[in-house]
Every structure is written in structure tokens, then in C-alpha cells.
mmCIF file with all atom_site columns, C-alpha atoms in Angstrom:
data_model
loop_
_atom_site.group_PDB
_atom_site.id
_atom_site.type_symbol
_atom_site.label_atom_id
_atom_site.label_alt_id
_atom_site.label_comp_id
_atom_site.label_asym_id
_atom_site.label_entity_id
_atom_site.label_seq_id
_atom_site.pdbx_PDB_ins_code
_atom_site.Cartn_x
_atom_site.Cartn_y
_atom_site.Cartn_z
_atom_site.occupancy
_atom_site.B_iso_or_equiv
_atom_site.pdbx_formal_charge
_atom_site.auth_seq_id
_atom_site.auth_comp_id
_atom_site.auth_asym_id
_atom_site.auth_atom_id
_atom_site.pdbx_PDB_model_num
ATOM 1   C CA . UNK A 1 1   ? -58.611 58.920  -21.838 1.00 59.00 ? 8   UNK A CA 1
ATOM 2   C CA . UNK A 1 2   ? -55.277 58.773  -20.560 1.00 76.00 ? 9   UNK A CA 1
ATOM 3   C CA . UNK A 1 3   ? -52.065 58.267  -22.690 1.00 78.00 ? 10  UNK A CA 1
ATOM 4   C CA . UNK A 1 4   ? -49.933 55.375  -21.445 1.00 80.00 ? 11  UNK A CA 1
ATOM 5   C CA . UNK A 1 5   ? -46.595 56.251  -20.277 1.00 82.00 ? 12  UNK A CA 1
ATOM 6   C CA . UNK A 1 6   ? -43.759 55.235  -22.514 1.00 84.00 ? 13  UNK A CA 1
ATOM 7   C CA . UNK A 1 7   ? -41.711 52.062  -21.739 1.00 83.00 ? 14  UNK A CA 1
ATOM 8   C CA . UNK A 1 8   ? -38.506 52.723  -19.824 1.00 82.00 ? 15  UNK A CA 1
ATOM 9   C CA . UNK A 1 9   ? -35.243 52.353  -21.738 1.00 82.00 ? 16  UNK A CA 1
ATOM 10  C CA . UNK A 1 10  ? -33.277 48.966  -21.344 1.00 80.00 ? 17  UNK A CA 1
ATOM 11  C CA . UNK A 1 11  ? -30.364 49.075  -18.988 1.00 76.00 ? 18  UNK A CA 1
ATOM 12  C CA . UNK A 1 12  ? -26.982 49.675  -20.363 1.00 80.00 ? 19  UNK A CA 1
ATOM 13  C CA . UNK A 1 13  ? -25.600 46.547  -18.644 1.00 79.00 ? 20  UNK A CA 1
ATOM 14  C CA . UNK A 1 14  ? -27.222 43.351  -17.790 1.00 76.00 ? 21  UNK A CA 1
ATOM 15  C CA . UNK A 1 15  ? -28.067 42.841  -14.151 1.00 73.00 ? 22  UNK A CA 1
ATOM 16  C CA . UNK A 1 16  ? -25.471 41.071  -12.271 1.00 74.00 ? 23  UNK A CA 1
ATOM 17  C CA . UNK A 1 17  ? -26.312 37.415  -11.220 1.00 70.00 ? 24  UNK A CA 1
ATOM 18  C CA . UNK A 1 18  ? -27.351 37.005  -7.481  1.00 67.00 ? 25  UNK A CA 1
ATOM 19  C CA . UNK A 1 19  ? -24.391 36.196  -5.203  1.00 65.00 ? 26  UNK A CA 1
ATOM 20  C CA . UNK A 1 20  ? -24.101 32.602  -4.547  1.00 61.00 ? 27  UNK A CA 1
ATOM 21  C CA . UNK A 1 21  ? -23.782 31.554  -0.929  1.00 60.00 ? 28  UNK A CA 1
ATOM 22  C CA . UNK A 1 22  ? -21.265 28.786  -1.496  1.00 62.00 ? 29  UNK A CA 1
ATOM 23  C CA . UNK A 1 23  ? -17.654 29.701  -2.083  1.00 61.00 ? 30  UNK A CA 1
ATOM 24  C CA . UNK A 1 24  ? -15.956 28.781  -5.267  1.00 61.00 ? 31  UNK A CA 1
ATOM 25  C CA . UNK A 1 25  ? -14.821 25.097  -5.365  1.00 69.00 ? 32  UNK A CA 1
ATOM 26  C CA . UNK A 1 26  ? -11.535 25.807  -7.390  1.00 76.00 ? 33  UNK A CA 1
ATOM 27  C CA . UNK A 1 27  ? -9.548  24.913  -4.096  1.00 77.00 ? 34  UNK A CA 1
ATOM 28  C CA . UNK A 1 28  ? -10.821 21.348  -3.958  1.00 81.00 ? 35  UNK A CA 1
ATOM 29  C CA . UNK A 1 29  ? -8.893  19.730  -6.586  1.00 81.00 ? 36  UNK A CA 1
ATOM 30  C CA . UNK A 1 30  ? -5.437  21.090  -5.630  1.00 80.00 ? 37  UNK A CA 1
ATOM 31  C CA . UNK A 1 31  ? -6.118  20.363  -1.979  1.00 82.00 ? 38  UNK A CA 1
ATOM 32  C CA . UNK A 1 32  ? -7.049  16.693  -2.689  1.00 84.00 ? 39  UNK A CA 1
ATOM 33  C CA . UNK A 1 33  ? -3.899  16.329  -4.855  1.00 85.00 ? 40  UNK A CA 1
ATOM 34  C CA . UNK A 1 34  ? -1.900  17.808  -2.100  1.00 86.00 ? 41  UNK A CA 1
ATOM 35  C CA . UNK A 1 35  ? -3.255  15.409  0.498   1.00 88.00 ? 42  UNK A CA 1
ATOM 36  C CA . UNK A 1 36  ? -2.756  12.384  -1.929  1.00 88.00 ? 43  UNK A CA 1
ATOM 37  C CA . UNK A 1 37  ? 0.754   13.322  -2.628  1.00 88.00 ? 44  UNK A CA 1
ATOM 38  C CA . UNK A 1 38  ? 1.723   13.909  0.921   1.00 85.00 ? 45  UNK A CA 1
ATOM 39  C CA . UNK A 1 39  ? 0.294   10.441  1.868   1.00 86.00 ? 46  UNK A CA 1
ATOM 40  C CA . UNK A 1 40  ? 2.093   8.962   -1.030  1.00 87.00 ? 47  UNK A CA 1
ATOM 41  C CA . UNK A 1 41  ? 5.526   10.645  0.038   1.00 84.00 ? 48  UNK A CA 1
ATOM 42  C CA . UNK A 1 42  ? 4.999   9.609   3.765   1.00 83.00 ? 49  UNK A CA 1
ATOM 43  C CA . UNK A 1 43  ? 4.349   5.888   2.680   1.00 82.00 ? 50  UNK A CA 1
ATOM 44  C CA . UNK A 1 44  ? 7.358   6.024   0.474   1.00 79.00 ? 51  UNK A CA 1
ATOM 45  C CA . UNK A 1 45  ? 9.537   7.404   3.127   1.00 78.00 ? 52  UNK A CA 1
ATOM 46  C CA . UNK A 1 46  ? 8.239   4.884   5.670   1.00 74.00 ? 53  UNK A CA 1
ATOM 47  C CA . UNK A 1 47  ? 8.764   1.867   3.277   1.00 72.00 ? 54  UNK A CA 1
ATOM 48  C CA . UNK A 1 48  ? 12.450  3.095   2.728   1.00 71.00 ? 55  UNK A CA 1
ATOM 49  C CA . UNK A 1 49  ? 13.484  3.949   6.128   1.00 70.00 ? 56  UNK A CA 1
ATOM 50  C CA . UNK A 1 50  ? 11.373  1.959   8.420   1.00 63.00 ? 57  UNK A CA 1
ATOM 51  C CA . UNK A 1 51  ? 13.934  -0.838  8.694   1.00 58.00 ? 58  UNK A CA 1
ATOM 52  C CA . UNK A 1 52  ? 11.211  -3.448  9.454   1.00 53.00 ? 59  UNK A CA 1
ATOM 53  C CA . UNK A 1 53  ? 9.597   -4.099  12.577  1.00 51.00 ? 60  UNK A CA 1
ATOM 54  C CA . UNK A 1 54  ? 9.196   -7.687  12.498  1.00 53.00 ? 61  UNK A CA 1
ATOM 55  C CA . UNK A 1 55  ? 11.519  -10.167 14.355  1.00 51.00 ? 62  UNK A CA 1
ATOM 56  C CA . UNK A 1 56  ? 13.014  -11.657 11.131  1.00 48.00 ? 63  UNK A CA 1
ATOM 57  C CA . UNK A 1 57  ? 14.183  -8.232  9.972   1.00 54.00 ? 64  UNK A CA 1
ATOM 58  C CA . UNK A 1 58  ? 17.647  -8.303  11.308  1.00 55.00 ? 65  UNK A CA 1
ATOM 59  C CA . UNK A 1 59  ? 20.206  -6.569  9.158   1.00 59.00 ? 66  UNK A CA 1
ATOM 60  C CA . UNK A 1 60  ? 23.338  -8.153  10.421  1.00 68.00 ? 67  UNK A CA 1
ATOM 61  C CA . UNK A 1 61  ? 24.684  -11.141 8.220   1.00 71.00 ? 68  UNK A CA 1
ATOM 62  C CA . UNK A 1 62  ? 25.499  -12.900 11.425  1.00 74.00 ? 69  UNK A CA 1
ATOM 63  C CA . UNK A 1 63  ? 22.202  -12.662 13.060  1.00 80.00 ? 70  UNK A CA 1
ATOM 64  C CA . UNK A 1 64  ? 21.249  -16.340 13.440  1.00 85.00 ? 71  UNK A CA 1
ATOM 65  C CA . UNK A 1 65  ? 17.970  -15.491 15.398  1.00 86.00 ? 72  UNK A CA 1
ATOM 66  C CA . UNK A 1 66  ? 16.650  -13.578 12.462  1.00 85.00 ? 73  UNK A CA 1
ATOM 67  C CA . UNK A 1 67  ? 17.447  -16.645 10.248  1.00 85.00 ? 74  UNK A CA 1
ATOM 68  C CA . UNK A 1 68  ? 15.819  -18.979 12.622  1.00 88.00 ? 75  UNK A CA 1
ATOM 69  C CA . UNK A 1 69  ? 12.585  -16.656 12.987  1.00 87.00 ? 76  UNK A CA 1
ATOM 70  C CA . UNK A 1 70  ? 12.595  -16.382 9.277   1.00 86.00 ? 77  UNK A CA 1
ATOM 71  C CA . UNK A 1 71  ? 12.713  -20.164 8.864   1.00 88.00 ? 78  UNK A CA 1
ATOM 72  C CA . UNK A 1 72  ? 9.868   -20.563 11.312  1.00 89.00 ? 79  UNK A CA 1
ATOM 73  C CA . UNK A 1 73  ? 7.861   -18.003 9.510   1.00 88.00 ? 80  UNK A CA 1
ATOM 74  C CA . UNK A 1 74  ? 8.209   -19.639 6.193   1.00 86.00 ? 81  UNK A CA 1
ATOM 75  C CA . UNK A 1 75  ? 7.590   -23.168 7.409   1.00 85.00 ? 82  UNK A CA 1
ATOM 76  C CA . UNK A 1 76  ? 4.480   -21.895 9.014   1.00 86.00 ? 83  UNK A CA 1
ATOM 77  C CA . UNK A 1 77  ? 3.080   -20.914 5.609   1.00 83.00 ? 84  UNK A CA 1
ATOM 78  C CA . UNK A 1 78  ? 3.798   -24.327 3.967   1.00 79.00 ? 85  UNK A CA 1
ATOM 79  C CA . UNK A 1 79  ? 0.614   -26.471 3.695   1.00 76.00 ? 86  UNK A CA 1
ATOM 80  C CA . UNK A 1 80  ? 0.623   -30.225 4.912   1.00 75.00 ? 87  UNK A CA 1
ATOM 81  C CA . UNK A 1 81  ? 3.078   -32.356 3.017   1.00 69.00 ? 88  UNK A CA 1
ATOM 82  C CA . UNK A 1 82  ? 0.181   -33.934 0.924   1.00 71.00 ? 89  UNK A CA 1
ATOM 83  C CA . UNK A 1 83  ? -0.734  -30.509 -0.225  1.00 70.00 ? 90  UNK A CA 1
ATOM 84  C CA . UNK A 1 84  ? 2.547   -29.168 -1.037  1.00 67.00 ? 91  UNK A CA 1
ATOM 85  C CA . UNK A 1 85  ? 2.328   -31.095 -4.541  1.00 69.00 ? 92  UNK A CA 1
ATOM 86  C CA . UNK A 1 86  ? -1.028  -30.008 -6.197  1.00 68.00 ? 93  UNK A CA 1
ATOM 87  C CA . UNK A 1 87  ? -2.268  -30.381 -9.826  1.00 72.00 ? 94  UNK A CA 1
ATOM 88  C CA . UNK A 1 88  ? -1.205  -27.051 -10.667 1.00 75.00 ? 95  UNK A CA 1
ATOM 89  C CA . UNK A 1 89  ? 2.564   -26.923 -11.441 1.00 78.00 ? 96  UNK A CA 1
ATOM 90  C CA . UNK A 1 90  ? 3.045   -23.364 -10.597 1.00 78.00 ? 97  UNK A CA 1
ATOM 91  C CA . UNK A 1 91  ? 1.513   -23.700 -7.242  1.00 77.00 ? 98  UNK A CA 1
ATOM 92  C CA . UNK A 1 92  ? 3.586   -26.845 -6.402  1.00 78.00 ? 99  UNK A CA 1
ATOM 93  C CA . UNK A 1 93  ? 6.863   -25.137 -7.468  1.00 82.00 ? 100 UNK A CA 1
ATOM 94  C CA . UNK A 1 94  ? 6.040   -22.185 -5.333  1.00 81.00 ? 101 UNK A CA 1
ATOM 95  C CA . UNK A 1 95  ? 5.275   -24.216 -2.301  1.00 80.00 ? 102 UNK A CA 1
ATOM 96  C CA . UNK A 1 96  ? 8.341   -26.419 -2.820  1.00 81.00 ? 103 UNK A CA 1
ATOM 97  C CA . UNK A 1 97  ? 10.627  -23.451 -3.113  1.00 85.00 ? 104 UNK A CA 1
ATOM 98  C CA . UNK A 1 98  ? 9.219   -21.967 0.092   1.00 84.00 ? 105 UNK A CA 1
ATOM 99  C CA . UNK A 1 99  ? 10.073  -25.331 1.787   1.00 84.00 ? 106 UNK A CA 1
ATOM 100 C CA . UNK A 1 100 ? 13.588  -24.952 0.222   1.00 88.00 ? 107 UNK A CA 1
ATOM 101 C CA . UNK A 1 101 ? 14.006  -21.446 1.441   1.00 87.00 ? 108 UNK A CA 1
ATOM 102 C CA . UNK A 1 102 ? 12.774  -22.091 5.017   1.00 88.00 ? 109 UNK A CA 1
ATOM 103 C CA . UNK A 1 103 ? 15.324  -25.208 5.076   1.00 90.00 ? 110 UNK A CA 1
ATOM 104 C CA . UNK A 1 104 ? 18.216  -22.872 3.913   1.00 90.00 ? 111 UNK A CA 1
ATOM 105 C CA . UNK A 1 105 ? 17.432  -20.379 6.560   1.00 88.00 ? 112 UNK A CA 1
ATOM 106 C CA . UNK A 1 106 ? 17.390  -22.994 9.092   1.00 90.00 ? 113 UNK A CA 1
ATOM 107 C CA . UNK A 1 107 ? 20.636  -24.474 8.151   1.00 91.00 ? 114 UNK A CA 1
ATOM 108 C CA . UNK A 1 108 ? 22.075  -20.817 8.152   1.00 89.00 ? 115 UNK A CA 1
ATOM 109 C CA . UNK A 1 109 ? 20.882  -20.229 11.592  1.00 89.00 ? 116 UNK A CA 1
ATOM 110 C CA . UNK A 1 110 ? 22.209  -23.593 12.806  1.00 90.00 ? 117 UNK A CA 1
ATOM 111 C CA . UNK A 1 111 ? 25.642  -22.866 11.257  1.00 91.00 ? 118 UNK A CA 1
ATOM 112 C CA . UNK A 1 112 ? 25.814  -19.465 12.915  1.00 89.00 ? 119 UNK A CA 1
ATOM 113 C CA . UNK A 1 113 ? 24.528  -20.526 16.275  1.00 87.00 ? 120 UNK A CA 1
ATOM 114 C CA . UNK A 1 114 ? 24.552  -24.047 17.920  1.00 87.00 ? 121 UNK A CA 1
ATOM 115 C CA . UNK A 1 115 ? 21.384  -23.349 19.797  1.00 86.00 ? 122 UNK A CA 1
ATOM 116 C CA . UNK A 1 116 ? 19.442  -23.438 16.334  1.00 82.00 ? 123 UNK A CA 1
#
């Protein structure tokens, strides 16, 4: 009969876990936050300093063309006369005020330049 060998002693330190093949994901959240912050900053800068690209974005108070274009754009958003007044008071008021604003811009353009 053979005597069984004694069990080996337990290790002093537990074994280290196997190395994961994926890198740590601690950088993802700061990277996403930085991208969002940069996008917001660019958008805000564009809104503040773009100066408008539309034809009605003239900044000169005497720019009759900008007033005329603005009046045409506002009139273009007004529905047929029968639809200006609806059952909803707030809808009717907003449509009527749009007509008033377009008329005021048209008068301004005509006062500044006889062509309008």
C-alpha cells in the first residue's frame, strides 16, 4: 500500500484574473461629453455670429429690400382669408397678427423705396 501524498499548501495570494482583451471603458463618458460640449459651443457660436443667410436678414434700418422680402415671406405663411378666422381664438389672433406684421413691413418698404 502506498501512502497518499499530502495536499499542497494554498497559495499566499489569490491568482490574478485573466487579462481582458477589451480596453477599459473609462474614456467613453468623458469623450462623449466633450463631443456634445463642442457641438453645443459650435452651434451657439453659429447662432450668435452667423448674421443670418436669408434674404430678409438685412441689418441696415434703411434696407427696404429686406422689409419687402420679409413682408412677402410673412404673407406667404398666411392661409386663405376664410381660414384666418378660425374657431380657436388664439389661432385666429396669431394669423391676424401675422397679417398685421406683414402689412407693416410692406408699408415700411414702400416708405423707404418707391419701387415697393
